[in-house]
Amino acid sequence: MTSAMLVGHLRGMPAAMEDATAADLVSLRLDPAAGQMSLPLLTLDEAIFDSNAKAFFSFAASHGLCVFPHLKTSMAPSLARRLLSAGADGVTVADARQAAVLLSHGTTRVIVANQIGGRDAALRLATLLARYPEAELTVFVDSAEGLATLADSWRDRADLPRLGIAVEIGTGRGGVRSRQAAQALIEAVLDAETSGANGLYLEGVAAYEGAAALPGFDAPAVEASIAELLDRLADAAIHARDRTDPARSLMITAGGSAYFDLVVRHLAPLIADLSPARLILRSGALFFHDHGIYARAMASMTRRSPDGPSGSFRPALKLWAEVLSRPERGLAILAFGMRDAPVDQGPPVPLELYRDGRLLAAALAGCTIDRLNDQHAFMSLPPGAELAVGDIVSLGISHPCTCIDRWRLVWGVGPDGRICAVHPTCFG
C-alpha cells in the first residue's frame, strides 16, 4: 500500500505532514529514536519478521506440513502478502469480516477458524462470497444448528463458491466434546453434501490446542490435556477418512504459536496413513514473537522439544514513547498507556533509552513498567537512574495479538533503525 493516502493525525506521523503516502514516508528515512516522529508508535523489525517466517516455514517444510498463518494478529494485508510469498499456503482469520478484508486484497485460500453464528451471520457470509466466486473458504462447525444455517444459506445458490466444512473438536472453548458427537456431526456434514445443499462439503477436522492449556494447569497437566484433545482430533480424522472417497484430500488443522510442537508430535505420523491428507498449522503470533508470553512459551517449548525451531524466534515489535515527567525520585511517567499497549499477559518491558538520538547503554537496567492508565505509563526506576524529560524509551510488548489491534499503522524498520515500510492494519 504505497499509494494510498495516510492522514497526519495517525500515531507516528511526522508533525509537519498533514497527509502522505507510505512511499513518501519511507523516502524520509525517519528515525523513531531521534524524535522525528509523533510518539507513541509501534515498529516492526522487518529483518527479524522475515527471519521468524523463514525459521517456521523451514520447520513446516521439513515435516511436510502446510501453514495458514493466523492474520488476526496483525490484520495487515501487506504482511499477509509477505507471508504468502515466503511459503504460506493460505491464511487463517477469526471471523467473516476479517475474511472479507483478506479476500478484498486478493487472498483466495482462507480458513475461518471459528463458528459463523446463526442464520443472519450465514446469510452475510453467503452475500460476501457471492462477490468472490474464486474463493476457497473453510469454516469451523461444532453443532447441527450451525451446519443447518449454512446449508440453508447455500442451498440452490449456483452463484456461490463451494464452502469447506471443518468439524471442530474442542475443549475449554468451542468444539464438540466427545468422539460420538464428532462422528455424528461428520455424518451430518456428509448428509448435507447430498441433500440439496450441494455447495457444502466435508473438508476435514480442526482443533485449537491452546484452549486446552487451562489456567492453573502445570506443564504436565497442560500436555496431558492437549494430548487428550489431539487424540480425539485424530479419531475424528480417521472416521472422516473411513467415510469419504479415498481420493478426497482431507484437512487436519490445529497449531497455534505456543504448542505447535505437540501438534506435530501427535499428528504428523498420522498423515501418511490418511493420505491424501494435509496437516495445516495456523500459527500467527510467532512471526512477531515478543518479550513476554511468547518468550516464556518458546522457553517451555525448547525444554520439551529441544530439536525444534523455538530458539530461532526473536521479538520483532517495539513500542516507542517519550518521558513526560519525573515527578518524584524513582518514578518516570511515559507517554503511552492502555490505548497503546496490552497488559493482559504482562506489562511492556523497557529495553533502550535514547537522548538526542543517541543510545545510552544500560540506562534502563532495573527499570520496570508497574501500571498503565489510559495515556500514561508508570515506570519505576532504581537508585541512580538518570532519565530526563524528553528522553525516548523503546519497550518490548507481551502478546502481539492484543497489541497490534490498537494501531492503524505499524512502522517497519530496517537494519539502520530507520523507517523502511509502513503497514496499515484493518481491524475495523
Tab-separated table of C-alpha atoms in Angstrom:
chain	number	residue	atom	x	y	z
A	1	MET	CA	0.000	0.000	0.000
A	2	THR	CA	2.438	2.628	-1.214
A	3	SER	CA	-0.006	4.964	-2.982
A	4	ALA	CA	-2.911	5.205	-0.502
A	5	MET	CA	-3.020	8.449	1.461
A	6	LEU	CA	-2.298	8.239	5.200
A	7	VAL	CA	-3.670	11.073	7.296
A	8	GLY	CA	-1.451	13.169	9.522
A	9	HIS	CA	-3.173	12.502	12.850
A	10	LEU	CA	-2.171	8.811	12.904
A	11	ARG	CA	0.384	7.876	15.559
A	12	GLY	CA	3.923	8.044	14.243
A	13	MET	CA	3.273	10.585	11.507
A	14	PRO	CA	5.765	13.488	11.398
A	15	ALA	CA	4.237	16.655	12.829
A	16	ALA	CA	4.761	18.736	9.692
A	17	MET	CA	2.982	16.258	7.417
A	18	GLU	CA	-0.802	16.505	7.136
A	19	ASP	CA	-1.058	13.511	4.841
A	20	ALA	CA	1.286	11.361	2.781
A	21	THR	CA	1.656	8.057	1.033
A	22	ALA	CA	3.665	5.210	2.514
A	23	ALA	CA	6.251	5.795	-0.224
A	24	ASP	CA	6.531	9.443	0.826
A	25	LEU	CA	7.162	8.427	4.424
A	26	VAL	CA	9.700	5.739	3.570
A	27	SER	CA	11.637	8.231	1.455
A	28	LEU	CA	12.191	10.421	4.548
A	29	ARG	CA	14.183	7.659	6.318
A	30	LEU	CA	12.665	8.630	9.643
A	31	ASP	CA	14.355	7.541	12.880
A	32	PRO	CA	11.927	6.842	15.768
A	33	ALA	CA	14.791	7.133	18.274
A	34	ALA	CA	15.622	10.679	17.178
A	35	GLY	CA	12.309	12.404	17.875
A	36	GLN	CA	11.404	12.735	14.200
A	37	MET	CA	8.001	11.041	14.580
A	38	SER	CA	4.975	11.568	16.798
A	39	LEU	CA	5.038	9.242	19.780
A	40	PRO	CA	3.984	6.692	20.844
A	41	LEU	CA	4.412	4.447	17.840
A	42	LEU	CA	4.824	0.740	17.127
A	43	THR	CA	7.633	-0.591	14.930
A	44	LEU	CA	8.294	-3.936	13.293
A	45	ASP	CA	11.866	-5.045	12.625
A	46	GLU	CA	11.490	-6.201	9.027
A	47	ALA	CA	14.551	-8.473	9.034
A	48	ILE	CA	13.518	-10.217	12.251
A	49	PHE	CA	9.973	-10.744	10.949
A	50	ASP	CA	11.370	-12.343	7.788
A	51	SER	CA	13.813	-14.447	9.814
A	52	ASN	CA	10.994	-15.722	12.070
A	53	ALA	CA	8.958	-16.611	8.989
A	54	LYS	CA	11.885	-18.420	7.386
A	55	ALA	CA	12.510	-20.462	10.542
A	56	PHE	CA	8.875	-21.518	10.827
A	57	PHE	CA	8.322	-22.296	7.159
A	58	SER	CA	11.548	-24.317	7.086
A	59	PHE	CA	10.343	-26.313	10.088
A	60	ALA	CA	6.958	-26.904	8.418
A	61	ALA	CA	8.534	-27.973	5.138
A	62	SER	CA	10.849	-30.414	6.901
A	63	HIS	CA	7.779	-32.169	8.359
A	64	GLY	CA	5.635	-31.992	5.214
A	65	LEU	CA	3.184	-29.513	6.761
A	66	CYS	CA	1.071	-26.708	5.342
A	67	VAL	CA	0.861	-23.304	7.026
A	68	PHE	CA	-2.110	-20.926	7.024
A	69	PRO	CA	-0.818	-18.104	9.309
A	70	HIS	CA	-3.442	-16.564	11.566
A	71	LEU	CA	-3.860	-12.992	10.340
A	72	LYS	CA	-5.976	-11.924	13.316
A	73	THR	CA	-2.649	-10.990	14.922
A	74	SER	CA	-1.855	-8.135	12.541
A	75	MET	CA	-4.735	-7.770	10.052
A	76	ALA	CA	-2.182	-6.140	7.778
A	77	PRO	CA	-2.684	-7.152	4.129
A	78	SER	CA	0.901	-6.185	3.296
A	79	LEU	CA	2.196	-8.669	5.884
A	80	ALA	CA	-0.214	-11.312	4.611
A	81	ARG	CA	1.333	-10.941	1.167
A	82	ARG	CA	4.814	-11.228	2.688
A	83	LEU	CA	3.918	-14.494	4.428
A	84	LEU	CA	2.297	-15.925	1.307
A	85	SER	CA	5.389	-15.071	-0.714
A	86	ALA	CA	7.585	-16.659	1.971
A	87	GLY	CA	5.807	-20.003	1.870
A	88	ALA	CA	2.331	-19.807	3.414
A	89	ASP	CA	-0.306	-21.941	1.674
A	90	GLY	CA	-3.208	-19.667	2.649
A	91	VAL	CA	-4.290	-17.594	5.642
A	92	THR	CA	-6.446	-18.019	8.727
A	93	VAL	CA	-8.845	-15.424	10.150
A	94	ALA	CA	-11.187	-15.288	13.127
A	95	ASP	CA	-14.452	-14.205	11.518
A	96	ALA	CA	-16.205	-13.351	8.281
A	97	ARG	CA	-15.325	-9.656	8.479
A	98	GLN	CA	-11.631	-10.479	8.653
A	99	ALA	CA	-12.129	-12.864	5.739
A	100	ALA	CA	-13.672	-10.004	3.764
A	101	VAL	CA	-10.536	-7.898	4.310
A	102	LEU	CA	-8.196	-10.602	3.038
A	103	LEU	CA	-10.438	-11.534	0.100
A	104	SER	CA	-10.642	-7.876	-0.926
A	105	HIS	CA	-6.834	-7.776	-1.053
A	106	GLY	CA	-6.567	-10.773	-3.358
A	107	THR	CA	-6.106	-13.698	-0.959
A	108	THR	CA	-8.314	-16.615	-2.010
A	109	ARG	CA	-7.438	-19.523	0.327
A	110	VAL	CA	-8.854	-18.695	3.750
A	111	ILE	CA	-9.726	-20.658	6.883
A	112	VAL	CA	-12.225	-19.028	9.223
A	113	ALA	CA	-11.102	-20.712	12.447
A	114	ASN	CA	-14.377	-20.146	14.220
A	115	GLN	CA	-18.077	-20.835	14.075
A	116	ILE	CA	-20.025	-18.455	11.864
A	117	GLY	CA	-23.087	-17.971	14.092
A	118	GLY	CA	-26.802	-18.074	13.300
A	119	ARG	CA	-28.940	-17.598	10.221
A	120	ASP	CA	-28.212	-13.908	9.684
A	121	ALA	CA	-24.467	-14.461	10.012
A	122	ALA	CA	-24.628	-17.312	7.500
A	123	LEU	CA	-26.543	-15.108	5.062
A	124	ARG	CA	-23.944	-12.358	5.458
A	125	LEU	CA	-21.213	-14.878	4.666
A	126	ALA	CA	-23.108	-16.014	1.563
A	127	THR	CA	-23.520	-12.394	0.434
A	128	LEU	CA	-19.791	-11.843	0.895
A	129	LEU	CA	-18.738	-14.930	-1.041
A	130	ALA	CA	-21.100	-14.138	-3.911
A	131	ARG	CA	-18.594	-11.353	-4.681
A	132	TYR	CA	-15.649	-13.786	-4.658
A	133	PRO	CA	-16.584	-16.897	-6.676
A	134	GLU	CA	-12.905	-17.897	-6.810
A	135	ALA	CA	-12.618	-18.056	-3.008
A	136	GLU	CA	-11.606	-21.306	-1.317
A	137	LEU	CA	-13.084	-20.796	2.130
A	138	THR	CA	-13.273	-23.214	5.049
A	139	VAL	CA	-15.294	-22.597	8.216
A	140	PHE	CA	-15.480	-24.428	11.540
A	141	VAL	CA	-18.720	-26.098	12.634
A	142	ASP	CA	-19.393	-27.656	16.038
A	143	SER	CA	-23.167	-28.115	16.046
A	144	ALA	CA	-26.007	-29.401	13.905
A	145	GLU	CA	-27.643	-25.978	14.240
A	146	GLY	CA	-24.606	-24.176	12.859
A	147	LEU	CA	-24.410	-26.626	9.979
A	148	ALA	CA	-28.114	-26.199	9.190
A	149	THR	CA	-27.855	-22.405	8.924
A	150	LEU	CA	-25.006	-22.718	6.435
A	151	ALA	CA	-26.786	-25.418	4.465
A	152	ASP	CA	-29.906	-23.263	4.198
A	153	SER	CA	-27.877	-20.264	3.030
A	154	TRP	CA	-26.042	-22.282	0.352
A	155	ARG	CA	-28.997	-24.299	-0.915
A	156	ASP	CA	-29.735	-23.677	-4.607
A	157	ARG	CA	-27.115	-20.899	-4.824
A	158	ALA	CA	-25.193	-21.615	-8.002
A	159	ASP	CA	-23.515	-18.199	-7.697
A	160	LEU	CA	-21.624	-19.179	-4.534
A	161	PRO	CA	-18.287	-20.985	-4.327
A	162	ARG	CA	-18.217	-24.301	-2.530
A	163	LEU	CA	-17.824	-23.988	1.223
A	164	GLY	CA	-15.493	-26.314	3.073
A	165	ILE	CA	-16.656	-27.519	6.491
A	166	ALA	CA	-14.157	-28.467	9.184
A	167	VAL	CA	-15.743	-30.190	12.172
A	168	GLU	CA	-14.188	-28.621	15.261
A	169	ILE	CA	-13.079	-30.869	18.108
A	170	GLY	CA	-12.757	-28.850	21.284
A	171	THR	CA	-12.152	-28.326	24.955
A	172	GLY	CA	-12.242	-25.180	27.038
A	173	ARG	CA	-13.784	-23.155	24.205
A	174	GLY	CA	-15.739	-24.131	21.071
A	175	GLY	CA	-15.778	-27.584	19.523
A	176	VAL	CA	-17.608	-30.875	20.098
A	177	ARG	CA	-16.608	-32.546	23.331
A	178	SER	CA	-16.866	-36.288	22.610
A	179	ARG	CA	-15.881	-38.802	19.985
A	180	GLN	CA	-19.526	-39.717	19.473
A	181	ALA	CA	-20.538	-36.094	18.904
A	182	ALA	CA	-17.699	-35.636	16.410
A	183	GLN	CA	-18.712	-38.701	14.437
A	184	ALA	CA	-22.372	-37.628	14.417
A	185	LEU	CA	-21.501	-34.170	13.107
A	186	ILE	CA	-19.215	-35.617	10.419
A	187	GLU	CA	-22.134	-37.775	9.297
A	188	ALA	CA	-24.399	-34.723	9.259
A	189	VAL	CA	-21.974	-32.811	7.017
A	190	LEU	CA	-21.780	-35.760	4.639
A	191	ASP	CA	-25.589	-35.900	4.563
A	192	ALA	CA	-25.664	-32.175	3.731
A	193	GLU	CA	-23.447	-32.843	0.714
A	194	THR	CA	-26.168	-34.977	-0.850
A	195	SER	CA	-29.340	-33.316	0.416
A	196	GLY	CA	-29.587	-30.338	-1.902
A	197	ALA	CA	-27.034	-28.109	-0.156
A	198	ASN	CA	-24.532	-29.032	-2.809
A	199	GLY	CA	-22.197	-26.154	-2.085
A	200	LEU	CA	-21.159	-27.595	1.278
A	201	TYR	CA	-18.626	-30.366	1.651
A	202	LEU	CA	-16.649	-32.026	4.420
A	203	GLU	CA	-13.117	-30.681	4.167
A	204	GLY	CA	-11.805	-32.173	7.372
A	205	VAL	CA	-11.457	-31.705	11.119
A	206	ALA	CA	-9.973	-28.976	13.294
A	207	ALA	CA	-8.930	-28.081	16.830
A	208	TYR	CA	-7.139	-25.382	18.775
A	209	GLU	CA	-4.808	-26.939	21.326
A	210	GLY	CA	-4.171	-23.657	23.117
A	211	ALA	CA	-7.692	-23.822	24.562
A	212	ALA	CA	-6.647	-26.979	26.422
A	213	ALA	CA	-3.985	-25.055	28.373
A	214	LEU	CA	-6.397	-24.085	31.127
A	215	PRO	CA	-5.435	-21.554	33.824
A	216	GLY	CA	-3.869	-23.161	36.862
A	217	PHE	CA	-2.583	-26.204	34.976
A	218	ASP	CA	1.076	-27.073	35.461
A	219	ALA	CA	3.155	-28.163	32.443
A	220	PRO	CA	2.436	-31.932	32.729
A	221	ALA	CA	-1.307	-31.264	33.103
A	222	VAL	CA	-1.294	-28.943	30.083
A	223	GLU	CA	0.493	-31.526	27.947
A	224	ALA	CA	-1.928	-34.249	29.077
A	225	SER	CA	-4.935	-32.039	28.288
A	226	ILE	CA	-3.553	-31.208	24.839
A	227	ALA	CA	-2.763	-34.883	24.174
A	228	GLU	CA	-6.355	-35.869	25.007
A	229	LEU	CA	-7.710	-33.221	22.625
A	230	LEU	CA	-5.357	-34.257	19.818
A	231	ASP	CA	-6.283	-37.917	20.322
A	232	ARG	CA	-9.929	-37.008	19.744
A	233	LEU	CA	-8.916	-34.946	16.696
A	234	ALA	CA	-7.025	-37.940	15.309
A	235	ASP	CA	-10.022	-40.224	15.903
A	236	ALA	CA	-12.282	-37.777	14.065
A	237	ALA	CA	-9.824	-37.610	11.156
A	238	ILE	CA	-9.758	-41.404	10.929
A	239	HIS	CA	-13.564	-41.510	10.942
A	240	ALA	CA	-13.722	-38.872	8.196
A	241	ARG	CA	-11.224	-40.857	6.124
A	242	ASP	CA	-13.254	-44.063	6.551
A	243	ARG	CA	-16.463	-42.326	5.483
A	244	THR	CA	-15.215	-40.441	2.430
A	245	ASP	CA	-13.911	-41.248	-1.016
A	246	PRO	CA	-10.297	-42.450	-0.710
A	247	ALA	CA	-9.302	-39.873	-3.328
A	248	ARG	CA	-10.653	-36.937	-1.329
A	249	SER	CA	-7.948	-34.828	0.291
A	250	LEU	CA	-8.682	-34.223	3.967
A	251	MET	CA	-7.681	-31.238	6.084
A	252	ILE	CA	-6.490	-31.809	9.633
A	253	THR	CA	-5.713	-28.486	11.250
A	254	ALA	CA	-4.503	-27.281	14.648
A	255	GLY	CA	-1.434	-25.453	15.887
A	256	GLY	CA	-1.214	-22.022	17.429
A	257	SER	CA	2.073	-20.401	18.399
A	258	ALA	CA	2.744	-21.904	21.850
A	259	TYR	CA	2.189	-25.658	21.419
A	260	PHE	CA	2.597	-26.395	17.715
A	261	ASP	CA	5.415	-28.824	18.550
A	262	LEU	CA	2.924	-31.052	20.372
A	263	VAL	CA	0.551	-30.897	17.401
A	264	VAL	CA	3.308	-32.071	15.068
A	265	ARG	CA	4.457	-34.771	17.500
A	266	HIS	CA	0.943	-36.207	17.844
A	267	LEU	CA	-0.468	-35.772	14.348
A	268	ALA	CA	2.317	-35.763	11.754
A	269	PRO	CA	2.786	-39.566	11.902
A	270	LEU	CA	-0.925	-39.993	11.178
A	271	ILE	CA	-0.970	-38.047	7.925
A	272	ALA	CA	0.653	-40.760	5.793
A	273	ASP	CA	-1.995	-43.259	6.926
A	274	LEU	CA	-4.788	-40.867	5.934
A	275	SER	CA	-3.320	-39.893	2.554
A	276	PRO	CA	-4.298	-37.827	0.720
A	277	ALA	CA	-4.370	-35.520	3.734
A	278	ARG	CA	-2.811	-32.233	4.855
A	279	LEU	CA	-1.785	-31.229	8.344
A	280	ILE	CA	-2.218	-27.453	8.487
A	281	LEU	CA	-0.721	-25.253	11.210
A	282	ARG	CA	-2.417	-21.917	11.913
A	283	SER	CA	0.248	-20.137	13.973
A	284	GLY	CA	0.238	-16.332	13.846
A	285	ALA	CA	1.850	-14.599	16.811
A	286	LEU	CA	5.212	-16.347	16.466
A	287	PHE	CA	6.067	-14.352	13.352
A	288	PHE	CA	6.183	-11.294	15.637
A	289	HIS	CA	7.241	-13.054	18.858
A	290	ASP	CA	7.518	-10.845	21.976
A	291	HIS	CA	9.259	-10.117	25.266
A	292	GLY	CA	6.545	-11.751	27.386
A	293	ILE	CA	4.100	-14.587	26.912
A	294	TYR	CA	5.716	-15.993	23.755
A	295	ALA	CA	9.218	-15.609	25.129
A	296	ARG	CA	8.043	-17.809	28.002
A	297	ALA	CA	6.217	-20.172	25.639
A	298	MET	CA	9.289	-20.659	23.450
A	299	ALA	CA	11.449	-21.330	26.513
A	300	SER	CA	8.996	-24.045	27.544
A	301	MET	CA	8.956	-25.455	24.016
A	302	THR	CA	12.755	-25.622	23.956
A	303	ARG	CA	12.702	-27.694	27.152
A	304	ARG	CA	10.201	-30.229	25.813
A	305	SER	CA	11.277	-30.180	22.121
A	306	PRO	CA	14.966	-29.155	22.071
A	307	ASP	CA	15.376	-30.079	18.404
A	308	GLY	CA	12.545	-27.774	17.288
A	309	PRO	CA	12.706	-24.217	15.942
A	310	SER	CA	11.719	-22.421	19.156
A	311	GLY	CA	15.186	-20.965	19.704
A	312	SER	CA	15.104	-19.289	16.284
A	313	PHE	CA	12.352	-16.768	17.049
A	314	ARG	CA	13.150	-13.210	18.129
A	315	PRO	CA	10.909	-10.284	19.137
A	316	ALA	CA	10.163	-8.081	16.126
A	317	LEU	CA	7.917	-5.441	17.728
A	318	LYS	CA	8.937	-2.357	19.711
A	319	LEU	CA	6.839	0.332	21.306
A	320	TRP	CA	8.369	3.819	21.420
A	321	ALA	CA	7.399	6.501	23.938
A	322	GLU	CA	8.696	9.722	25.423
A	323	VAL	CA	9.407	10.528	29.050
A	324	LEU	CA	6.796	13.100	30.054
A	325	SER	CA	7.550	13.682	33.705
A	326	ARG	CA	9.918	12.875	36.570
A	327	PRO	CA	7.533	13.854	39.377
A	328	GLU	CA	9.422	12.085	42.171
A	329	ARG	CA	12.520	10.034	42.833
A	330	GLY	CA	12.247	6.533	41.449
A	331	LEU	CA	9.389	7.306	39.058
A	332	ALA	CA	9.116	8.327	35.404
A	333	ILE	CA	5.847	8.919	33.563
A	334	LEU	CA	5.921	7.786	29.925
A	335	ALA	CA	3.590	8.961	27.178
A	336	PHE	CA	1.754	5.726	26.425
A	337	GLY	CA	-0.985	3.749	28.090
A	338	MET	CA	-3.607	1.052	27.725
A	339	ARG	CA	-4.698	2.519	24.403
A	340	ASP	CA	-1.246	1.725	23.028
A	341	ALA	CA	-0.092	-1.494	24.715
A	342	PRO	CA	-1.659	-4.622	26.205
A	343	VAL	CA	-1.278	-5.803	29.790
A	344	ASP	CA	-3.369	-8.988	29.600
A	345	GLN	CA	-0.214	-11.142	29.501
A	346	GLY	CA	2.153	-8.832	31.362
A	347	PRO	CA	3.312	-5.222	31.067
A	348	PRO	CA	5.686	-3.822	28.441
A	349	VAL	CA	9.398	-4.323	29.127
A	350	PRO	CA	11.768	-1.290	28.995
A	351	LEU	CA	14.576	-2.020	26.522
A	352	GLU	CA	16.591	1.036	25.475
A	353	LEU	CA	16.918	4.734	26.285
A	354	TYR	CA	17.754	7.392	23.691
A	355	ARG	CA	18.700	11.030	24.326
A	356	ASP	CA	19.092	13.400	21.394
A	357	GLY	CA	19.078	10.328	19.116
A	358	ARG	CA	21.947	8.605	20.958
A	359	LEU	CA	21.616	5.257	22.716
A	360	LEU	CA	22.527	5.406	26.405
A	361	ALA	CA	23.796	1.904	27.100
A	362	ALA	CA	22.321	0.062	30.109
A	363	ALA	CA	20.419	3.203	31.181
A	364	LEU	CA	17.212	1.222	31.794
A	365	ALA	CA	18.727	-1.620	33.837
A	366	GLY	CA	16.369	-2.350	36.716
A	367	CYS	CA	13.517	-0.251	35.313
A	368	THR	CA	10.024	-1.763	35.187
A	369	ILE	CA	6.586	-0.713	33.988
A	370	ASP	CA	4.339	-1.121	37.028
A	371	ARG	CA	0.969	0.056	35.741
A	372	LEU	CA	-0.799	1.845	32.908
A	373	ASN	CA	-3.548	4.450	32.744
A	374	ASP	CA	-5.311	5.294	29.502
A	375	GLN	CA	-2.499	7.588	28.320
A	376	HIS	CA	0.253	7.197	30.916
A	377	ALA	CA	2.750	4.512	31.900
A	378	PHE	CA	4.331	4.421	35.359
A	379	MET	CA	7.961	3.280	35.211
A	380	SER	CA	9.799	2.502	38.436
A	381	LEU	CA	13.470	3.415	38.455
A	382	PRO	CA	16.334	2.041	40.548
A	383	PRO	CA	18.548	4.412	42.589
A	384	GLY	CA	20.842	6.398	40.370
A	385	ALA	CA	18.721	6.213	37.211
A	386	GLU	CA	19.087	9.431	35.237
A	387	LEU	CA	16.107	9.630	32.918
A	388	ALA	CA	15.157	13.101	31.757
A	389	VAL	CA	12.008	14.625	30.352
A	390	GLY	CA	12.149	14.231	26.566
A	391	ASP	CA	14.172	11.012	26.580
A	392	ILE	CA	12.803	8.330	24.258
A	393	VAL	CA	12.275	4.792	25.539
A	394	SER	CA	11.821	1.659	23.449
A	395	LEU	CA	9.867	-1.199	25.021
A	396	GLY	CA	9.102	-4.812	24.247
A	397	ILE	CA	5.489	-5.980	24.428
A	398	SER	CA	3.767	-9.125	25.629
A	399	HIS	CA	1.098	-10.680	23.358
A	400	PRO	CA	1.149	-9.358	19.776
A	401	CYS	CA	-2.495	-10.354	19.223
A	402	THR	CA	-3.733	-7.769	21.735
A	403	CYS	CA	-1.131	-5.153	20.835
A	404	ILE	CA	-1.256	-4.629	17.085
A	405	ASP	CA	-5.045	-4.198	17.076
A	406	ARG	CA	-4.514	-0.877	18.892
A	407	TRP	CA	-2.637	0.551	15.894
A	408	ARG	CA	-3.767	1.824	12.490
A	409	LEU	CA	-0.139	1.785	11.283
A	410	VAL	CA	2.783	-0.496	12.061
A	411	TRP	CA	6.078	1.118	11.046
A	412	GLY	CA	8.669	-1.210	9.516
A	413	VAL	CA	12.313	-0.506	10.369
A	414	GLY	CA	15.427	-1.635	8.531
A	415	PRO	CA	18.875	-2.625	9.837
A	416	ASP	CA	19.752	1.042	10.412
A	417	GLY	CA	16.710	1.543	12.627
A	418	ARG	CA	15.054	3.908	10.141
A	419	ILE	CA	11.576	3.542	8.680
A	420	CYS	CA	11.633	1.419	5.536
A	421	ALA	CA	7.989	0.284	5.304
A	422	VAL	CA	4.513	1.216	6.513
A	423	HIS	CA	1.898	-1.462	7.218
A	424	PRO	CA	-1.714	-0.233	7.544
A	425	THR	CA	-3.924	-2.538	9.606
A	426	CYS	CA	-7.583	-3.361	9.005
A	427	PHE	CA	-9.123	-4.220	12.372
A	428	GLY	CA	-12.232	-2.152	11.753
